[in-house]
Amino acid sequence: MDEDPLAAFAELEANAGDAIIEPARPDEEDGRAGHRTGLYIIIGALLILLLIAAALLWYFREDVFGPAGEVTPSAEEAPAPESDAPAAAEQAPTRIPLTLDAARSYLIEEKPSAADAQAEAERFDGAGEVQAAFILRKYAAQNGSSEAALLMARQYDPATHDPDAGVIAEPDAAIAADWYERAADGGNVDAMVRLGEMLKSGALDRPDAPEQSVFWLRKAAEAGSEKAKELLQ
């Protein structure tokens, strides 16, 4: 028997009605809306915190980054620290060995100043190297050291000659006077006094000895020498 068309249509309509999805309930819609509102509140709070942080950073920018325009020098740009150590050129020269040959080489090769040569002569003297000290002192005297010239004169002066020094075998008044005069020309008052005294005593064979004696003694007296004043009387 053929199926009734009306009955089939009624069955299809019933099945279609069962397939329709039921709409969401009002309480579910309210939950979703509340969730979205909470999310918006959190995002808004975060934005407000970021704005506050940015404002604080701007306000305290000098404390964090330093004043505007101030540049901290890098390690390469930073000036080198000043050193208390003297430059190599200003450092004291290495002292020469205490030997006669070393003293000779020093004078020939280094050509020291009169003051340096005299200082070395004193050092050699202190070490007992009298021969080396003698040539160093003579060099200093010849190059303008009045102190060295005075000491050279005393080595030859009969009044101060020391035979045990082992340098000058015999005293020589004329040589002593020459060294005294060199020292006196350099302004050494002791040399002026002793030279004037030798000239006055007649120990030197010089035609102008009396006049020269007065000349040097007066210069020494003007410089404050009491002995020179006594010798002039």
Short mmCIF file of C-alpha atoms in Angstrom, two decimals:
data_model
loop_
_atom_site.label_atom_id
_atom_site.label_comp_id
_atom_site.label_asym_id
_atom_site.label_seq_id
_atom_site.Cartn_x
_atom_site.Cartn_y
_atom_site.Cartn_z
CA MET A 1 0.00 0.00 0.00
CA ASP A 2 1.30 3.39 -0.95
CA GLU A 3 2.46 5.76 1.93
CA ASP A 4 0.18 8.68 2.65
CA PRO A 5 1.85 11.94 1.51
CA LEU A 6 0.27 13.92 4.27
CA ALA A 7 1.51 11.56 6.92
CA ALA A 8 5.08 11.75 5.55
CA PHE A 9 5.03 15.53 5.56
CA ALA A 10 3.81 15.61 9.12
CA GLU A 11 6.66 13.32 10.18
CA LEU A 12 9.29 15.53 8.47
CA GLU A 13 7.91 18.60 10.18
CA ALA A 14 8.13 16.91 13.55
CA ASN A 15 11.77 15.87 12.99
CA ALA A 16 12.75 19.38 11.87
CA GLY A 17 11.30 20.82 15.00
CA ASP A 18 13.44 18.48 17.11
CA ALA A 19 16.67 19.71 15.30
CA ILE A 20 16.23 23.41 16.21
CA ILE A 21 18.79 24.51 18.89
CA GLU A 22 17.22 25.95 21.93
CA PRO A 23 18.21 29.61 22.63
CA ALA A 24 20.56 30.38 25.56
CA ARG A 25 19.02 31.05 28.85
CA PRO A 26 19.04 34.57 30.30
CA ASP A 27 21.36 33.61 33.18
CA GLU A 28 24.06 32.41 30.73
CA GLU A 29 23.95 35.72 28.81
CA ASP A 30 24.39 37.65 32.06
CA GLY A 31 27.51 35.56 32.93
CA ARG A 32 29.18 36.32 29.64
CA ALA A 33 28.46 40.03 29.96
CA GLY A 34 29.89 40.09 33.49
CA HIS A 35 33.08 38.34 32.33
CA ARG A 36 33.63 40.94 29.61
CA THR A 37 33.06 43.80 32.05
CA GLY A 38 35.67 42.41 34.50
CA LEU A 39 38.22 42.07 31.68
CA TYR A 40 37.65 45.68 30.66
CA ILE A 41 38.16 46.82 34.25
CA ILE A 42 41.51 44.94 34.50
CA ILE A 43 42.74 46.39 31.20
CA GLY A 44 41.73 49.88 32.30
CA ALA A 45 43.52 49.48 35.63
CA LEU A 46 46.70 48.34 33.85
CA LEU A 47 46.56 51.36 31.55
CA ILE A 48 46.16 53.67 34.53
CA LEU A 49 49.18 52.04 36.26
CA LEU A 50 51.26 52.47 33.12
CA LEU A 51 50.33 56.14 32.94
CA ILE A 52 51.24 56.64 36.60
CA ALA A 53 54.59 54.87 36.09
CA ALA A 54 55.34 57.02 33.04
CA ALA A 55 54.51 60.18 34.99
CA LEU A 56 56.75 59.15 37.90
CA LEU A 57 59.60 58.29 35.52
CA TRP A 58 59.31 61.70 33.88
CA TYR A 59 59.22 63.48 37.23
CA PHE A 60 62.31 61.69 38.58
CA ARG A 61 64.16 61.55 35.23
CA GLU A 62 67.17 63.60 36.49
CA ASP A 63 67.66 61.26 39.44
CA VAL A 64 67.61 58.24 37.14
CA PHE A 65 69.40 59.50 34.04
CA GLY A 66 71.24 62.58 35.35
CA PRO A 67 70.74 66.22 34.27
CA ALA A 68 69.91 66.81 30.63
CA GLY A 69 72.95 67.43 28.49
CA GLU A 70 75.36 65.86 30.99
CA VAL A 71 77.39 63.14 29.35
CA THR A 72 79.29 60.67 31.44
CA PRO A 73 82.67 60.05 29.76
CA SER A 74 83.29 56.53 28.68
CA ALA A 75 86.34 54.60 29.75
CA GLU A 76 88.07 55.59 26.51
CA GLU A 77 87.17 59.28 26.87
CA ALA A 78 87.88 59.57 30.59
CA PRO A 79 91.06 61.57 31.30
CA ALA A 80 94.01 59.56 32.47
CA PRO A 81 94.67 59.87 36.21
CA GLU A 82 97.49 62.18 37.14
CA SER A 83 100.61 60.43 38.26
CA ASP A 84 102.82 61.62 41.10
CA ALA A 85 105.69 59.74 39.63
CA PRO A 86 108.10 62.03 37.72
CA ALA A 87 108.64 61.58 34.03
CA ALA A 88 111.53 59.41 32.97
CA ALA A 89 113.40 62.46 31.66
CA GLU A 90 113.11 64.16 35.06
CA GLN A 91 114.22 61.19 37.11
CA ALA A 92 117.64 61.26 38.72
CA PRO A 93 120.29 59.67 36.49
CA THR A 94 121.66 56.30 37.42
CA ARG A 95 124.79 56.73 39.51
CA ILE A 96 128.02 55.66 37.91
CA PRO A 97 130.13 52.84 39.36
CA LEU A 98 132.70 53.92 41.95
CA THR A 99 135.77 53.33 39.80
CA LEU A 100 138.33 55.62 38.18
CA ASP A 101 137.53 54.30 34.69
CA ALA A 102 133.81 54.84 35.23
CA ALA A 103 134.46 58.43 36.35
CA ARG A 104 136.53 59.12 33.23
CA SER A 105 133.89 57.59 30.94
CA TYR A 106 131.21 59.62 32.71
CA LEU A 107 133.00 62.89 32.00
CA ILE A 108 133.75 62.02 28.37
CA GLU A 109 130.43 60.48 27.39
CA GLU A 110 127.91 62.26 29.59
CA LYS A 111 129.53 65.71 29.74
CA PRO A 112 127.73 66.49 33.02
CA SER A 113 127.06 69.91 34.45
CA ALA A 114 129.50 71.36 36.97
CA ALA A 115 127.02 70.78 39.78
CA ASP A 116 126.47 67.12 38.84
CA ALA A 117 130.19 66.48 38.52
CA GLN A 118 130.84 68.07 41.93
CA ALA A 119 128.08 65.95 43.48
CA GLU A 120 129.69 62.82 42.06
CA ALA A 121 133.09 63.97 43.34
CA GLU A 122 131.66 64.14 46.85
CA ARG A 123 130.20 60.66 46.48
CA PHE A 124 133.52 59.24 45.26
CA ASP A 125 135.34 60.98 48.09
CA GLY A 126 133.00 59.41 50.60
CA ALA A 127 133.74 56.00 49.13
CA GLY A 128 137.51 56.56 49.37
CA GLU A 129 137.98 56.86 45.59
CA VAL A 130 140.12 59.99 45.89
CA GLN A 131 141.73 59.82 42.43
CA ALA A 132 138.36 59.61 40.70
CA ALA A 133 136.99 62.31 43.00
CA PHE A 134 139.91 64.56 42.05
CA ILE A 135 139.27 64.41 38.29
CA LEU A 136 135.53 64.90 38.82
CA ARG A 137 136.15 67.92 41.05
CA LYS A 138 138.68 69.41 38.66
CA TYR A 139 136.16 69.10 35.81
CA ALA A 140 133.50 70.79 37.95
CA ALA A 141 135.88 73.62 38.91
CA GLN A 142 136.90 74.20 35.30
CA ASN A 143 133.24 74.39 34.30
CA GLY A 144 132.17 77.02 36.79
CA SER A 145 131.66 75.42 40.21
CA SER A 146 133.11 77.86 42.76
CA GLU A 147 132.67 75.21 45.45
CA ALA A 148 134.79 72.74 43.49
CA ALA A 149 137.41 75.42 42.75
CA LEU A 150 137.68 76.23 46.47
CA LEU A 151 138.25 72.56 47.31
CA MET A 152 140.84 72.23 44.55
CA ALA A 153 142.69 75.27 45.96
CA ARG A 154 142.74 73.81 49.45
CA GLN A 155 144.35 70.63 48.16
CA TYR A 156 147.29 72.68 46.84
CA ASP A 157 147.36 75.34 49.57
CA PRO A 158 150.39 74.84 51.89
CA ALA A 159 148.15 75.79 54.84
CA THR A 160 145.63 73.02 54.17
CA HIS A 161 147.52 70.46 52.08
CA ASP A 162 147.06 66.88 53.31
CA PRO A 163 149.90 64.56 52.29
CA ASP A 164 147.89 61.54 53.39
CA ALA A 165 145.11 62.27 50.92
CA GLY A 166 147.16 60.54 48.23
CA VAL A 167 146.33 62.99 45.43
CA ILE A 168 148.70 65.98 45.60
CA ALA A 169 152.19 64.97 46.58
CA GLU A 170 153.51 68.49 47.26
CA PRO A 171 151.69 71.75 48.03
CA ASP A 172 151.92 74.62 45.56
CA ALA A 173 150.89 78.14 46.60
CA ALA A 174 150.77 79.48 43.04
CA ILE A 175 148.40 76.74 41.84
CA ALA A 176 146.34 77.16 44.99
CA ALA A 177 146.05 80.91 44.33
CA ASP A 178 144.87 80.27 40.78
CA TRP A 179 142.07 78.02 42.04
CA TYR A 180 141.21 80.47 44.83
CA GLU A 181 140.95 83.25 42.28
CA ARG A 182 138.66 81.15 40.10
CA ALA A 183 136.43 80.46 43.11
CA ALA A 184 136.52 84.12 44.16
CA ASP A 185 135.45 85.20 40.68
CA GLY A 186 132.47 82.90 41.17
CA GLY A 187 131.49 84.78 44.34
CA ASN A 188 132.92 82.43 46.97
CA VAL A 189 133.66 84.58 50.03
CA ASP A 190 135.96 82.05 51.70
CA ALA A 191 138.09 82.01 48.55
CA MET A 192 138.23 85.82 48.54
CA VAL A 193 139.47 85.87 52.13
CA ARG A 194 142.14 83.20 51.66
CA LEU A 195 143.36 84.69 48.38
CA GLY A 196 143.60 88.15 49.94
CA GLU A 197 145.44 86.67 52.91
CA MET A 198 147.98 84.87 50.68
CA LEU A 199 148.55 87.99 48.60
CA LYS A 200 149.05 90.09 51.72
CA SER A 201 151.52 87.62 53.26
CA GLY A 202 153.93 87.78 50.32
CA ALA A 203 153.61 84.06 49.66
CA LEU A 204 152.85 84.79 46.02
CA ASP A 205 155.30 86.31 43.59
CA ARG A 206 152.96 88.81 42.00
CA PRO A 207 153.87 92.43 41.37
CA ASP A 208 150.36 93.65 42.12
CA ALA A 209 149.93 91.44 45.21
CA PRO A 210 149.30 94.33 47.69
CA GLU A 211 146.62 95.91 45.51
CA GLN A 212 144.99 92.57 44.73
CA SER A 213 145.02 91.68 48.41
CA VAL A 214 143.09 94.83 49.32
CA PHE A 215 140.70 94.30 46.42
CA TRP A 216 139.70 90.78 47.47
CA LEU A 217 139.61 91.48 51.18
CA ARG A 218 137.34 94.47 50.63
CA LYS A 219 134.96 92.37 48.54
CA ALA A 220 134.89 89.72 51.26
CA ALA A 221 134.33 92.35 53.96
CA GLU A 222 131.45 93.84 51.98
CA ALA A 223 129.97 90.34 51.83
CA GLY A 224 130.09 90.20 55.64
CA SER A 225 133.38 88.42 56.39
CA GLU A 226 134.70 89.42 59.81
CA LYS A 227 138.09 87.86 59.09
CA ALA A 228 138.46 90.01 55.97
CA LYS A 229 137.70 93.11 58.04
CA GLU A 230 140.41 92.17 60.53
CA LEU A 231 142.96 91.56 57.76
CA LEU A 232 142.22 94.99 56.29
CA GLN A 233 143.17 96.80 59.52
#
